[in-house]
mmCIF file with all atom_site columns, C-alpha atoms in Angstrom:
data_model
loop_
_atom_site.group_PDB
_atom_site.id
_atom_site.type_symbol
_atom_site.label_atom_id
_atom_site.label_alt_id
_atom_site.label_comp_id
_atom_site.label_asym_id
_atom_site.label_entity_id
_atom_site.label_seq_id
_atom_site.pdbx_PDB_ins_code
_atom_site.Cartn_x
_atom_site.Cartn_y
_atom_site.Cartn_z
_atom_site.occupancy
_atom_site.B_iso_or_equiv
_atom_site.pdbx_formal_charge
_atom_site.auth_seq_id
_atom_site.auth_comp_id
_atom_site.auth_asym_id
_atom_site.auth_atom_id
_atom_site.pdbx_PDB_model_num
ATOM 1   C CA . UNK A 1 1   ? 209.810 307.942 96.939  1.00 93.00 ? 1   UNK A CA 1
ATOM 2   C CA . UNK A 1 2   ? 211.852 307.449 99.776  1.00 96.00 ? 2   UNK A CA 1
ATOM 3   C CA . UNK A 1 3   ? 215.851 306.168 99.287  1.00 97.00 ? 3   UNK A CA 1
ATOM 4   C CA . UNK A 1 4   ? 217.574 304.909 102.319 1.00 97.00 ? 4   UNK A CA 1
ATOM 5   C CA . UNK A 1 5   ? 221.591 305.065 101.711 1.00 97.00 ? 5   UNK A CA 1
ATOM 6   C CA . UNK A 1 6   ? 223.205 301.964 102.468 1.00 97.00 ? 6   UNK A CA 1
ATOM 7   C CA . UNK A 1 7   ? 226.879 301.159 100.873 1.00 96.00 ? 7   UNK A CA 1
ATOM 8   C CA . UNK A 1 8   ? 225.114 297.862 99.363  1.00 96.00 ? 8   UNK A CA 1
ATOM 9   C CA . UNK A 1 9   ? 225.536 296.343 95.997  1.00 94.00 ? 9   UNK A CA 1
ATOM 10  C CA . UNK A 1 10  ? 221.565 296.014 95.498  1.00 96.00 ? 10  UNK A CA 1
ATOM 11  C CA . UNK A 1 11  ? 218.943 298.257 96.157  1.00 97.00 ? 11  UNK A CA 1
ATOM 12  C CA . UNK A 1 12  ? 216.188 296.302 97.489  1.00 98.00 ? 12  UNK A CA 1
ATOM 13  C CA . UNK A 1 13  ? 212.707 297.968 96.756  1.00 98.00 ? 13  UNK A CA 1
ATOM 14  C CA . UNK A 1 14  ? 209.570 297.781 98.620  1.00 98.00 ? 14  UNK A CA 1
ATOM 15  C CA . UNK A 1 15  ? 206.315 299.541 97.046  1.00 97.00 ? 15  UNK A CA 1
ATOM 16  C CA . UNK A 1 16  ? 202.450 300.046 97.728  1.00 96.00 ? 16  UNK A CA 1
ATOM 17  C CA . UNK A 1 17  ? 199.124 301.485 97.382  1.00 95.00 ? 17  UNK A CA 1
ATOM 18  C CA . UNK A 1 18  ? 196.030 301.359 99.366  1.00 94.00 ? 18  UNK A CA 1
ATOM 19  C CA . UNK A 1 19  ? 194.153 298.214 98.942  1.00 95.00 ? 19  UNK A CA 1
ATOM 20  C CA . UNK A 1 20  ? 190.883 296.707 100.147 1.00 96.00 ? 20  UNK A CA 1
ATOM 21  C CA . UNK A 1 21  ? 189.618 295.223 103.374 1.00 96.00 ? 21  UNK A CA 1
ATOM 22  C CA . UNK A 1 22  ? 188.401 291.645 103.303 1.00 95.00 ? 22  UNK A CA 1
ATOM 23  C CA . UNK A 1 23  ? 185.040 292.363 103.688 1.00 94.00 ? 23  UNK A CA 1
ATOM 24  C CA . UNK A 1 24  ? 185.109 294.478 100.717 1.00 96.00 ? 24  UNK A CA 1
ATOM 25  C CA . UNK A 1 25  ? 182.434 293.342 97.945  1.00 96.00 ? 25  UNK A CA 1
ATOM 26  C CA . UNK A 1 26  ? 185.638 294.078 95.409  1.00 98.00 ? 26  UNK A CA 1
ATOM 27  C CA . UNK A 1 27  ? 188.297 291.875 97.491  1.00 98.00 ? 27  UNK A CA 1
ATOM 28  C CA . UNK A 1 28  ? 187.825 288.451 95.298  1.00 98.00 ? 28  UNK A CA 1
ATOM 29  C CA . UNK A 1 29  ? 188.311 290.161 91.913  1.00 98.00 ? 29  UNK A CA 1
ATOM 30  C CA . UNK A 1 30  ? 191.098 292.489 93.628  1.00 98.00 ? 30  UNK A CA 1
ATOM 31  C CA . UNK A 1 31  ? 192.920 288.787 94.332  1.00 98.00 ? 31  UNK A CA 1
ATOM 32  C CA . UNK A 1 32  ? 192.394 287.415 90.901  1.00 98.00 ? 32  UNK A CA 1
ATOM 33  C CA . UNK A 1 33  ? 193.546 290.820 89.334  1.00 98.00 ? 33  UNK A CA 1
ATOM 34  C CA . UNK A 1 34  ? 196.437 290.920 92.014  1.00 98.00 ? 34  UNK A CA 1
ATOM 35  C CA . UNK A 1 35  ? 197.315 287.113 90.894  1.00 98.00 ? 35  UNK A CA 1
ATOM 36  C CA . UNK A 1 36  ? 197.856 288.251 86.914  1.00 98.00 ? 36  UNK A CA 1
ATOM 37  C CA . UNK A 1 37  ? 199.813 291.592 88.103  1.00 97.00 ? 37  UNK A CA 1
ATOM 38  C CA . UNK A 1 38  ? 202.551 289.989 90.755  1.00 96.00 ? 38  UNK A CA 1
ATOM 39  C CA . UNK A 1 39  ? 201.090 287.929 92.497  1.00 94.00 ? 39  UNK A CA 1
ATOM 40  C CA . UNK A 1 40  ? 200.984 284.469 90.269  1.00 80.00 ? 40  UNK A CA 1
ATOM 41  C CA . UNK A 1 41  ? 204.558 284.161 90.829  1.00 77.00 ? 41  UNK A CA 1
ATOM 42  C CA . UNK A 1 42  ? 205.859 282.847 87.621  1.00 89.00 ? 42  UNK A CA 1
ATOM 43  C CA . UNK A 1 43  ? 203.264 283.829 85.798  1.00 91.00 ? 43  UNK A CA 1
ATOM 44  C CA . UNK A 1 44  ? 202.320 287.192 87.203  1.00 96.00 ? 44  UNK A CA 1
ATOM 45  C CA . UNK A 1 45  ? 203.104 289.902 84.380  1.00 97.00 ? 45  UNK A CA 1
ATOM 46  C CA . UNK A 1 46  ? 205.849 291.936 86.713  1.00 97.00 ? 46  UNK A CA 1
ATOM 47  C CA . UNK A 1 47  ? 207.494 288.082 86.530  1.00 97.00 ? 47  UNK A CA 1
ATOM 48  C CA . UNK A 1 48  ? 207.470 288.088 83.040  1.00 96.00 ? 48  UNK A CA 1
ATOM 49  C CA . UNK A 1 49  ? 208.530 291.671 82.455  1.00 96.00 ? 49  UNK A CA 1
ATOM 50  C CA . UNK A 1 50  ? 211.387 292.269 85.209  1.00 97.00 ? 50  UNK A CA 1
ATOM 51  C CA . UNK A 1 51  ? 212.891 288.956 85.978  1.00 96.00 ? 51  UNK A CA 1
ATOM 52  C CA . UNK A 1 52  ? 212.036 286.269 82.349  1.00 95.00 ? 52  UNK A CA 1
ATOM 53  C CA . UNK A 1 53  ? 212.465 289.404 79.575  1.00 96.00 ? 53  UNK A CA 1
ATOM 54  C CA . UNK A 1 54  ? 214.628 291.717 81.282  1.00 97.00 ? 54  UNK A CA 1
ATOM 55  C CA . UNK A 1 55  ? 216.574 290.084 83.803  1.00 95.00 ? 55  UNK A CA 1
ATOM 56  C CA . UNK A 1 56  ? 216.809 293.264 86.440  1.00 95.00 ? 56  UNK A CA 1
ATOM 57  C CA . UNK A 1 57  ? 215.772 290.882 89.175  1.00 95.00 ? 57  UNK A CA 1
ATOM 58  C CA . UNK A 1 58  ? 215.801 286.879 90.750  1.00 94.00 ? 58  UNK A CA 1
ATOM 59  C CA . UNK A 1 59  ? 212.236 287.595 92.398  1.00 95.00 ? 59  UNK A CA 1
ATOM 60  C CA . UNK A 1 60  ? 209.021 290.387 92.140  1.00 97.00 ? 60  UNK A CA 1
ATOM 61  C CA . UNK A 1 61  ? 205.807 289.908 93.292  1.00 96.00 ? 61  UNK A CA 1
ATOM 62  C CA . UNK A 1 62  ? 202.614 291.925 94.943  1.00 97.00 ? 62  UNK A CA 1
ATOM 63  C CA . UNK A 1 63  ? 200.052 290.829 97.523  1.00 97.00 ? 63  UNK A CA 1
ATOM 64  C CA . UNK A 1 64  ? 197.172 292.261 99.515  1.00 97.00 ? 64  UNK A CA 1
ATOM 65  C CA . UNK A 1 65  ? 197.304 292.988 102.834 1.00 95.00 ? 65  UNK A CA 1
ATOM 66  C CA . UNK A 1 66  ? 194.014 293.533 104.874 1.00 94.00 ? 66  UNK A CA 1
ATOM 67  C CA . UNK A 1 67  ? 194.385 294.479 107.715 1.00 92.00 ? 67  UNK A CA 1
ATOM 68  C CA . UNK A 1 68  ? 192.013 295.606 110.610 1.00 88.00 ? 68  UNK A CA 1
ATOM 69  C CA . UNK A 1 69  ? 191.131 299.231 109.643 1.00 92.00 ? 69  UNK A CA 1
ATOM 70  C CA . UNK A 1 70  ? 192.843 299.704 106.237 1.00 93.00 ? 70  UNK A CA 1
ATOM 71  C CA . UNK A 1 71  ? 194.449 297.142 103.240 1.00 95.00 ? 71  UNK A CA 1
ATOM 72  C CA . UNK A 1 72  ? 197.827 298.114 101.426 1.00 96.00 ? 72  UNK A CA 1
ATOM 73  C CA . UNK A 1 73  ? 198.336 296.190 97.821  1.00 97.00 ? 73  UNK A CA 1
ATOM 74  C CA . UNK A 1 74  ? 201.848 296.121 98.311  1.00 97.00 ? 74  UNK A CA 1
ATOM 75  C CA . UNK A 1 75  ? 204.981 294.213 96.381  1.00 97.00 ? 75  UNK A CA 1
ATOM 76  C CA . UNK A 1 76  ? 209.006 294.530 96.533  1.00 97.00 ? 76  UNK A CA 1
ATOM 77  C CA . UNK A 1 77  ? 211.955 292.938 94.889  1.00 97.00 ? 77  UNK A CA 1
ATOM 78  C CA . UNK A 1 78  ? 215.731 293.482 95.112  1.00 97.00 ? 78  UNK A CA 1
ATOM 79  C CA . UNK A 1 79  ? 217.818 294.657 91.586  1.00 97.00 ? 79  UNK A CA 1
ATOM 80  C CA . UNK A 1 80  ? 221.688 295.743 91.032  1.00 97.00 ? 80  UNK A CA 1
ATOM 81  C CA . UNK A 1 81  ? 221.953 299.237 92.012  1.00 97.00 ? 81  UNK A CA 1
ATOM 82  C CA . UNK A 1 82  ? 222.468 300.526 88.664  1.00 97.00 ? 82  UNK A CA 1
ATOM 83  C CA . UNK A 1 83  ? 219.521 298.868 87.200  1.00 96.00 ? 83  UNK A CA 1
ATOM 84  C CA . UNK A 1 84  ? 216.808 299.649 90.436  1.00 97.00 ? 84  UNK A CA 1
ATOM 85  C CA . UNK A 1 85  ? 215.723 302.701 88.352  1.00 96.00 ? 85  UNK A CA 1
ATOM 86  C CA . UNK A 1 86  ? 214.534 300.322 85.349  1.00 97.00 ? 86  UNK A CA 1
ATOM 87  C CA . UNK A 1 87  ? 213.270 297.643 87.592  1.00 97.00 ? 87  UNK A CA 1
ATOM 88  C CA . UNK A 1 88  ? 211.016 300.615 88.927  1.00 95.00 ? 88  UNK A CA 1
ATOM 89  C CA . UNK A 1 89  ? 209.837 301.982 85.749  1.00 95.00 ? 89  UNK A CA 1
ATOM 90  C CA . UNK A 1 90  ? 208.971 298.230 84.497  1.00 96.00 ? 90  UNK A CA 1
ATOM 91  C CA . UNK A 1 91  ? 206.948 297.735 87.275  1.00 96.00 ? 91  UNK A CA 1
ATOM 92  C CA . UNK A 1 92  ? 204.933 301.141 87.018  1.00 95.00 ? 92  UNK A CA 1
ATOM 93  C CA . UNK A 1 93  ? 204.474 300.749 83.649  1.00 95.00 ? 93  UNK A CA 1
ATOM 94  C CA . UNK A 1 94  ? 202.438 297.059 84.555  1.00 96.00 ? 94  UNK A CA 1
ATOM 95  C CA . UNK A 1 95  ? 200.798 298.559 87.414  1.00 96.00 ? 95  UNK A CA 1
ATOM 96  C CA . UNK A 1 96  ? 199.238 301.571 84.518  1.00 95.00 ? 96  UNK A CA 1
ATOM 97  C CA . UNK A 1 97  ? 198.871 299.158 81.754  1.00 96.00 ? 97  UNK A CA 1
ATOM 98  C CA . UNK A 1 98  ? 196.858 296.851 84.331  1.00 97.00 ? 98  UNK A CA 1
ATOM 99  C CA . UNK A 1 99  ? 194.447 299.670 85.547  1.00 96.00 ? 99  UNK A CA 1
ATOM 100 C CA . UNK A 1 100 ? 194.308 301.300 81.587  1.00 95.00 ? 100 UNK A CA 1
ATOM 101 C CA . UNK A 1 101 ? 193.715 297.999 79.868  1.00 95.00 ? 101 UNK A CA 1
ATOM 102 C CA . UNK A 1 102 ? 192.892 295.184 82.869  1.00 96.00 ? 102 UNK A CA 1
ATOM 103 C CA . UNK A 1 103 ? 193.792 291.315 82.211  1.00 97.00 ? 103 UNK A CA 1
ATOM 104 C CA . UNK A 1 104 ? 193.337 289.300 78.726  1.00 97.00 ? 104 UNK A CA 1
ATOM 105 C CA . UNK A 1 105 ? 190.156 286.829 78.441  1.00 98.00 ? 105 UNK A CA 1
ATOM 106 C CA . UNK A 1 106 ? 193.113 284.005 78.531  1.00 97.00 ? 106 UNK A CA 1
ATOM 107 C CA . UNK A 1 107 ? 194.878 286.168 81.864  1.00 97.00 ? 107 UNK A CA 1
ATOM 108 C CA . UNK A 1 108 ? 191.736 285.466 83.676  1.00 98.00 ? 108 UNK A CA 1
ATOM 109 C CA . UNK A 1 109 ? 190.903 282.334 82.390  1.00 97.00 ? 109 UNK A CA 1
ATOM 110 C CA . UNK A 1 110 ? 194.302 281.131 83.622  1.00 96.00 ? 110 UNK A CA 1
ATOM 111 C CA . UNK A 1 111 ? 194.606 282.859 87.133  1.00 97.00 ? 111 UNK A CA 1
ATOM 112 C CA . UNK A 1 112 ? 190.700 281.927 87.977  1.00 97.00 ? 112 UNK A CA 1
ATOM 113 C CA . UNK A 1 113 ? 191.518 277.948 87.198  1.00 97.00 ? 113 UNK A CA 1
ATOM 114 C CA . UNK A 1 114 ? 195.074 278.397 89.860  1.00 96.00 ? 114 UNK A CA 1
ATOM 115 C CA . UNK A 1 115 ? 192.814 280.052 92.204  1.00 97.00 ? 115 UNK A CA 1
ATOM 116 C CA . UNK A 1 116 ? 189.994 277.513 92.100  1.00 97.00 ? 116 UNK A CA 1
ATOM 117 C CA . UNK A 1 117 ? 192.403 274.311 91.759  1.00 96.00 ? 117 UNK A CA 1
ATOM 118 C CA . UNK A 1 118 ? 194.999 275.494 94.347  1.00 95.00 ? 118 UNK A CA 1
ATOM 119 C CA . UNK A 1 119 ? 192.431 276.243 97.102  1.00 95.00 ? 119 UNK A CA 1
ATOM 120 C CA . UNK A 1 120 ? 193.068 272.467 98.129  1.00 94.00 ? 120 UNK A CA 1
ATOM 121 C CA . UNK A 1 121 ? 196.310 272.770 99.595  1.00 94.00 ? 121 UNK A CA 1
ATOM 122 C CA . UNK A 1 122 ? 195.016 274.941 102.190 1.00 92.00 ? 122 UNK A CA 1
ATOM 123 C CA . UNK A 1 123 ? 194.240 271.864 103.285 1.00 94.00 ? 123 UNK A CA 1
ATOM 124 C CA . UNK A 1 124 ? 197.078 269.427 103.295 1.00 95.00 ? 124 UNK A CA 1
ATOM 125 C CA . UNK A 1 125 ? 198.528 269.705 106.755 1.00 97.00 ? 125 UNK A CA 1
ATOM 126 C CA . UNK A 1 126 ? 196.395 269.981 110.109 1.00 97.00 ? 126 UNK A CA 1
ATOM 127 C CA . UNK A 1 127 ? 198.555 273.259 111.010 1.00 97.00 ? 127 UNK A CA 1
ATOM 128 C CA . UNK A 1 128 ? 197.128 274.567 107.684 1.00 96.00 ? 128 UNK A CA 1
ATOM 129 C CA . UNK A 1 129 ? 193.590 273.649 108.016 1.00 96.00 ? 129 UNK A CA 1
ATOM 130 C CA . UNK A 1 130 ? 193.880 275.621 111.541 1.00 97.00 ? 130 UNK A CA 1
ATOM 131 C CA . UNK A 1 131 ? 195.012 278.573 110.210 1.00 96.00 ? 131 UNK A CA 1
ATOM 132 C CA . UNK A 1 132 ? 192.856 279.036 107.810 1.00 95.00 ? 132 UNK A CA 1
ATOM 133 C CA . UNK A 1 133 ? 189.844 278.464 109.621 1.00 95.00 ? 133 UNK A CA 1
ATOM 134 C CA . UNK A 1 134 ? 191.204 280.588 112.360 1.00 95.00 ? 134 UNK A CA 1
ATOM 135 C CA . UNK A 1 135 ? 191.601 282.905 109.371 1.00 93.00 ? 135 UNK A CA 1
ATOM 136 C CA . UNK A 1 136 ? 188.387 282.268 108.404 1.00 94.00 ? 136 UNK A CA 1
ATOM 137 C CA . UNK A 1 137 ? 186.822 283.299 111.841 1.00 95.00 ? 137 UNK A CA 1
ATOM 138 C CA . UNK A 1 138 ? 188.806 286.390 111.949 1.00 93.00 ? 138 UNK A CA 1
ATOM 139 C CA . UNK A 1 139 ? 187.820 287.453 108.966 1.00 93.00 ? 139 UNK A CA 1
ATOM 140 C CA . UNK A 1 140 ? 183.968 286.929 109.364 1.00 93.00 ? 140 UNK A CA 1
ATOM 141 C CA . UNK A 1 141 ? 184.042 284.142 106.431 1.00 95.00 ? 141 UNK A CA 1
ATOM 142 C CA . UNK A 1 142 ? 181.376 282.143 108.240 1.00 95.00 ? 142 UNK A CA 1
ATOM 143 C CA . UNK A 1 143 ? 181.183 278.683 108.833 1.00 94.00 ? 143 UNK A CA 1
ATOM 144 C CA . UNK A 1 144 ? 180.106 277.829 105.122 1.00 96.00 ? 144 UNK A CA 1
ATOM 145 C CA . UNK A 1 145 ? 183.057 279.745 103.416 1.00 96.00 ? 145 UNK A CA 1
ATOM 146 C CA . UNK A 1 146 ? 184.837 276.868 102.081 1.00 95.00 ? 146 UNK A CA 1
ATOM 147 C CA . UNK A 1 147 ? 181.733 275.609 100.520 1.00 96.00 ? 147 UNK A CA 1
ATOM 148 C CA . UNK A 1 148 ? 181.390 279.020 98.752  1.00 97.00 ? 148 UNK A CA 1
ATOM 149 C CA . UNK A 1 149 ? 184.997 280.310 98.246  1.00 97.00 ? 149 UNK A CA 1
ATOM 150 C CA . UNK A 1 150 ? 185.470 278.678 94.557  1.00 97.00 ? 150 UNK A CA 1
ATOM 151 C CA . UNK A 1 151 ? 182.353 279.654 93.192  1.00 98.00 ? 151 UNK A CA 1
ATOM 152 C CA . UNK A 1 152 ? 183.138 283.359 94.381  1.00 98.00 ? 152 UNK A CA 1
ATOM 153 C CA . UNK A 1 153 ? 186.347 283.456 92.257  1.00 98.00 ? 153 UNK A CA 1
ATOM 154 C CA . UNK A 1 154 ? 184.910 281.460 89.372  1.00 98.00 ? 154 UNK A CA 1
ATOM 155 C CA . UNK A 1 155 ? 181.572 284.410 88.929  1.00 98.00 ? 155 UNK A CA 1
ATOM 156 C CA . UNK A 1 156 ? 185.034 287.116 89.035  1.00 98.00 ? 156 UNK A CA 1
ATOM 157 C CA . UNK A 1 157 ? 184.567 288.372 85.438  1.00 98.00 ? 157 UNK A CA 1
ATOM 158 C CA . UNK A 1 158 ? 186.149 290.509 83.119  1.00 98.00 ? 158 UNK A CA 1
ATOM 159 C CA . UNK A 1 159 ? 184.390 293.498 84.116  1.00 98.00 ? 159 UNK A CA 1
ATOM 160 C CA . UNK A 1 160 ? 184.684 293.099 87.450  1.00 98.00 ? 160 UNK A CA 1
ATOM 161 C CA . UNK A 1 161 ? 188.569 292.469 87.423  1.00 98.00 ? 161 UNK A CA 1
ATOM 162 C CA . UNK A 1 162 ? 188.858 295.532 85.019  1.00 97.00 ? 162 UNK A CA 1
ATOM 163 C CA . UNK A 1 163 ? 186.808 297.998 87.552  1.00 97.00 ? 163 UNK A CA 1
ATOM 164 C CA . UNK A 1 164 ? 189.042 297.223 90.396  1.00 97.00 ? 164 UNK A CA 1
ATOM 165 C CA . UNK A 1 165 ? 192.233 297.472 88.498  1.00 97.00 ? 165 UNK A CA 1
ATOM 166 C CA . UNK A 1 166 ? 191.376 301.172 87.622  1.00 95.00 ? 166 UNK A CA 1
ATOM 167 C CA . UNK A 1 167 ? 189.816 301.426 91.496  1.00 95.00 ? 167 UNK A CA 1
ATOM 168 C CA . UNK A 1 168 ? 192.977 300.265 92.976  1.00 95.00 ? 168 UNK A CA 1
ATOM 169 C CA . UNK A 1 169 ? 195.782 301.155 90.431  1.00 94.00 ? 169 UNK A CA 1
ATOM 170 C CA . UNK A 1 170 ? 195.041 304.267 88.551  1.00 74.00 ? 170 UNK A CA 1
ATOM 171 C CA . UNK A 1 171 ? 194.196 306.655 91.952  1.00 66.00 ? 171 UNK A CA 1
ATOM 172 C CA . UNK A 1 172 ? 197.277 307.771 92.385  1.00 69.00 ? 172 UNK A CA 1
ATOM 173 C CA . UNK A 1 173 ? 201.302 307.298 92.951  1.00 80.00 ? 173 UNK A CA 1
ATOM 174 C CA . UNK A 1 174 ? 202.394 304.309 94.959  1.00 92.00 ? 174 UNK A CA 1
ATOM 175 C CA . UNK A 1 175 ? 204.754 304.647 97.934  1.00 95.00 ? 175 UNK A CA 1
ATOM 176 C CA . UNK A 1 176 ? 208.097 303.608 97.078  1.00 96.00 ? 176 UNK A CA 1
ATOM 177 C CA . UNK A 1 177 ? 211.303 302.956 99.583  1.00 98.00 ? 177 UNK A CA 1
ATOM 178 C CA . UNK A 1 178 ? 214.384 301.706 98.457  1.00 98.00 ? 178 UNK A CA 1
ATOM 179 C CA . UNK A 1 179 ? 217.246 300.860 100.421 1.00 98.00 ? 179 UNK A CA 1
ATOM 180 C CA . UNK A 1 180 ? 220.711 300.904 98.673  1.00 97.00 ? 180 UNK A CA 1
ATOM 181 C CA . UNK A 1 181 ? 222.723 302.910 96.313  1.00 97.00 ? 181 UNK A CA 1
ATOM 182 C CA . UNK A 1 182 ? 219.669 303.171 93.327  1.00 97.00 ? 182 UNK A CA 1
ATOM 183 C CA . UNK A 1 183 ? 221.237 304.978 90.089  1.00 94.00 ? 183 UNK A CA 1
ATOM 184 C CA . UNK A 1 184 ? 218.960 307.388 88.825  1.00 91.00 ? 184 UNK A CA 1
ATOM 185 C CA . UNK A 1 185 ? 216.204 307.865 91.670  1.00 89.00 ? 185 UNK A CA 1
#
C-alpha cells in the first residue's frame, strides 16, 4: 500500500495484481471472470457492492492489461476520504470471495451472453474495425479470429472461470496506491 498526501477531498484509488498475457491458454476465461468481478460495469459485483449497496463511490471497475512481456489485472475508483478505507476492504473482500468461491451458474451465464452479443460493436465504425484488426495482428489472433472469438468465450465454463479466479486472485496481496487524505490506511 502506497498513500500519496494530497490536501484533496477524495482519495482516488488505483489497485492491481499480475495478470495474464494474451496468448495465455487462461486469458478468455480470465476476461469472462474479470467481466463478473469489475469489469461488467453495472453489473460487475465491485458495482453492486461499492457504488448500488453501499454508496462509497460514483464508479469501480477492473480490466486486464496485457502487455508485451507481463499482464497486470488492474482496477481503481475514487471515494470520500473518510470512507476510502471501506471502499478498499469491499473491494478485497470481492476479489477473495471471487478466487474462494468463483462466479454463480447464472454470473456466467449472464457475462458469457454480453461477451458473445457485444462482440458486434467492435464493428460499427471503420476506425473500430481498424483497431481491432490491428489489434488482432498484434496480438497474433490470426486472420480467422473473428470467426472463432465467440465460440472461445461460449466453451469458458464453470471450471475453467473458477481455476483462474484462484490462479489470478488468491496468490497474493494486490498493489494498492491511493492519492488523497484516506482515513484509516
Amino acid at each position: 500500500l502506497q498513500v500519496i498526501d494530497l490536501d484533496i477531498p477524495q482519495s482516488t484509488i488505483r489497485f492491481g495484481l499480475p495478470g495474464l498475457l494474451r496468448k495465455d491458454d487462461d486469458f478468455v476465461a480470465a476476461t469472462v471472470m474479470n467481466h463478473i468481478l469489475g469489469g461488467g460495469s453495472f453489473t460487475s459485483r465491485i458495482w453492486q457492492e461499492v457504488r448500488e449497496k453501499r454508496g462509497l463511490a460514483y464508479s469501480v471497475s477492473t480490466g486486464l492489461q496485457p502487455l508485451r512481456r507481463a499482464g497486470i489485472l488492474m482496477g481503481g475508483t475514487a471515494t470520500k476520504n473518510e470512507r476510502a478505507r471501506e471502499a478498499l476492504d469491499v473491494i478485497r473482500a470481492e476479489f477473495a470471495r471471487m478466487a474462494s468461491e468463483g462466479p454463480t451458474a447464472e454470473e456466467l451465464d449472464k457475462a458469457k451472453r454480453y461477451l458473445v452479443g457485444s462482440y458486434a460493436l467492435r464493428f460499427d465504425t471503420s476506425t473500430k474495425i481498424a483497431n481491432h484488426l490491428m489489434q488482432m495482428q498484434v496480438d497474433d489472433l490470426g486472420i480467422d479470429y473473428t470467426d472463432r472469438r465467440n465460440s472461445l468465450f461460449e466453451a469458458v465454463t464453470l471450471d475453467d472461470v473458477r481455476r483462474v479466479a484462484k490462479r489470478l486472485l488468491a496468490p497474493g496481496e494486490m498493489l494498492v496506491t491511493v492519492a488523497g487524505r484516506p482515513v484509516g490506511l
